[in-house]
C-alpha positions as protocol buffer text, in pm:
chain_id: "A"
residue {
  index: 1
  type: MET
  ca { x: -1066 y: 2343 z: -1961 }
}
residue {
  index: 2
  type: ASN
  ca { x: -1121 y: 1960 z: -1971 }
}
residue {
  index: 3
  type: ARG
  ca { x: -935 y: 1806 z: -1677 }
}
residue {
  index: 4
  type: VAL
  ca { x: -890 y: 1430 z: -1656 }
}
residue {
  index: 5
  type: PHE
  ca { x: -814 y: 1337 z: -1303 }
}
residue {
  index: 6
  type: VAL
  ca { x: -575 y: 1047 z: -1237 }
}
residue {
  index: 7
  type: CYS
  ca { x: -573 y: 1061 z: -863 }
}
residue {
  index: 8
  type: SER
  ca { x: -904 y: 1185 z: -721 }
}
residue {
  index: 9
  type: CYS
  ca { x: -764 y: 1148 z: -347 }
}
residue {
  index: 10
  type: PHE
  ca { x: -534 y: 1432 z: -425 }
}
residue {
  index: 11
  type: GLY
  ca { x: -681 y: 1608 z: -721 }
}
residue {
  index: 12
  type: VAL
  ca { x: -390 y: 1504 z: -964 }
}
residue {
  index: 13
  type: THR
  ca { x: -456 y: 1545 z: -1338 }
}
residue {
  index: 14
  type: GLU
  ca { x: -334 y: 1352 z: -1613 }
}
residue {
  index: 15
  type: GLN
  ca { x: -156 y: 1676 z: -1735 }
}
residue {
  index: 16
  type: GLN
  ca { x: 33 y: 1698 z: -1411 }
}
residue {
  index: 17
  type: VAL
  ca { x: 147 y: 1344 z: -1424 }
}
residue {
  index: 18
  type: ARG
  ca { x: 274 y: 1412 z: -1782 }
}
residue {
  index: 19
  type: LYS
  ca { x: 451 y: 1720 z: -1673 }
}
residue {
  index: 20
  type: HIS
  ca { x: 625 y: 1538 z: -1390 }
}
residue {
  index: 21
  type: ALA
  ca { x: 720 y: 1267 z: -1631 }
}
residue {
  index: 22
  type: ALA
  ca { x: 867 y: 1513 z: -1870 }
}
residue {
  index: 23
  type: ASP
  ca { x: 1050 y: 1674 z: -1585 }
}
residue {
  index: 24
  type: GLY
  ca { x: 1224 y: 1321 z: -1530 }
}
residue {
  index: 25
  type: ALA
  ca { x: 977 y: 1104 z: -1314 }
}
residue {
  index: 26
  type: CYS
  ca { x: 998 y: 761 z: -1463 }
}
residue {
  index: 27
  type: THR
  ca { x: 811 y: 550 z: -1204 }
}
residue {
  index: 28
  type: PRO
  ca { x: 491 y: 562 z: -1004 }
}
residue {
  index: 29
  type: ARG
  ca { x: 709 y: 612 z: -694 }
}
residue {
  index: 30
  type: GLN
  ca { x: 882 y: 908 z: -837 }
}
residue {
  index: 31
  type: ILE
  ca { x: 535 y: 1070 z: -947 }
}
residue {
  index: 32
  type: ALA
  ca { x: 418 y: 1011 z: -591 }
}
residue {
  index: 33
  type: SER
  ca { x: 720 y: 1180 z: -447 }
}
residue {
  index: 34
  type: ALA
  ca { x: 639 y: 1467 z: -681 }
}
residue {
  index: 35
  type: CYS
  ca { x: 265 y: 1515 z: -623 }
}
residue {
  index: 36
  type: LYS
  ca { x: 135 y: 1245 z: -389 }
}
residue {
  index: 37
  type: ALA
  ca { x: -51 y: 1072 z: -665 }
}
residue {
  index: 38
  type: GLY
  ca { x: -80 y: 697 z: -562 }
}
residue {
  index: 39
  type: THR
  ca { x: 1 y: 724 z: -198 }
}
residue {
  index: 40
  type: ASP
  ca { x: -351 y: 713 z: -49 }
}
residue {
  index: 41
  type: CYS
  ca { x: -593 y: 440 z: -176 }
}
residue {
  index: 42
  type: GLY
  ca { x: -363 y: 333 z: -466 }
}
residue {
  index: 43
  type: SER
  ca { x: -620 y: 294 z: -722 }
}
residue {
  index: 44
  type: CYS
  ca { x: -456 y: 546 z: -964 }
}
residue {
  index: 45
  type: VAL
  ca { x: -113 y: 350 z: -970 }
}
residue {
  index: 46
  type: ARG
  ca { x: -196 y: 146 z: -1287 }
}
residue {
  index: 47
  type: ARG
  ca { x: -329 y: 445 z: -1468 }
}
residue {
  index: 48
  type: ILE
  ca { x: 9 y: 641 z: -1375 }
}
residue {
  index: 49
  type: GLN
  ca { x: 193 y: 322 z: -1508 }
}
residue {
  index: 50
  type: ALA
  ca { x: 2 y: 342 z: -1827 }
}
residue {
  index: 51
  type: ILE
  ca { x: 78 y: 721 z: -1872 }
}
residue {
  index: 52
  type: LEU
  ca { x: 451 y: 667 z: -1807 }
}
residue {
  index: 53
  type: GLY
  ca { x: 461 y: 352 z: -2034 }
}
residue {
  index: 54
  type: ARG
  ca { x: 791 y: 176 z: -2075 }
}
residue {
  index: 55
  type: GLY
  ca { x: 970 y: 431 z: -2280 }
}
residue {
  index: 56
  type: ALA
  ca { x: 1348 y: 514 z: -2242 }
}
residue {
  index: 57
  type: CYS
  ca { x: 1431 y: 668 z: -1896 }
}
residue {
  index: 58
  type: PRO
  ca { x: 1775 y: 673 z: -1769 }
}
residue {
  index: 59
  type: ARG
  ca { x: 1673 y: 662 z: -1406 }
}
residue {
  index: 60
  type: ARG
  ca { x: 1464 y: 367 z: -1481 }
}
residue {
  index: 61
  type: GLU
  ca { x: 1756 y: 187 z: -1635 }
}
residue {
  index: 62
  type: LEU
  ca { x: 1974 y: 265 z: -1314 }
}
residue {
  index: 63
  type: ALA
  ca { x: 1709 y: 133 z: -1095 }
}
residue {
  index: 64
  type: ASP
  ca { x: 1673 y: -180 z: -1299 }
}
residue {
  index: 65
  type: GLN
  ca { x: 2049 y: -237 z: -1254 }
}
residue {
  index: 66
  type: GLY
  ca { x: 2010 y: -174 z: -875 }
}
residue {
  index: 67
  type: GLU
  ca { x: 2204 y: 163 z: -899 }
}
residue {
  index: 68
  type: PRO
  ca { x: 2126 y: 441 z: -649 }
}
residue {
  index: 69
  type: VAL
  ca { x: 1877 y: 665 z: -862 }
}
residue {
  index: 70
  type: LEU
  ca { x: 1857 y: 967 z: -645 }
}
residue {
  index: 71
  type: ALA
  ca { x: 2234 y: 993 z: -595 }
}
residue {
  index: 72
  type: GLU
  ca { x: 2266 y: 989 z: -968 }
}
residue {
  index: 73
  type: LEU
  ca { x: 2008 y: 1277 z: -986 }
}
residue {
  index: 74
  type: GLU
  ca { x: 2194 y: 1485 z: -747 }
}
residue {
  index: 75
  type: GLU
  ca { x: 2513 y: 1447 z: -961 }
}
residue {
  index: 76
  type: ALA
  ca { x: 2350 y: 1532 z: -1271 }
}
residue {
  index: 77
  type: ALA
  ca { x: 2186 y: 1841 z: -1140 }
}
């Protein structure tokens, strides 16, 4: 199995970041909350941003408008 590590501090792979993104994480901060990637040395944050891209994300749109993102998630669940 070919594993491409995004975060070597916590051993987080690109596949894991993509799974968290598919599950709804839209920002590096949300990825960090899900798996700690980007919370130690920070060198992987730009790579995480590149993986996430700027695709459509309802939570990102809420955050850009200054709306409470997590409250919205709890209501949607």
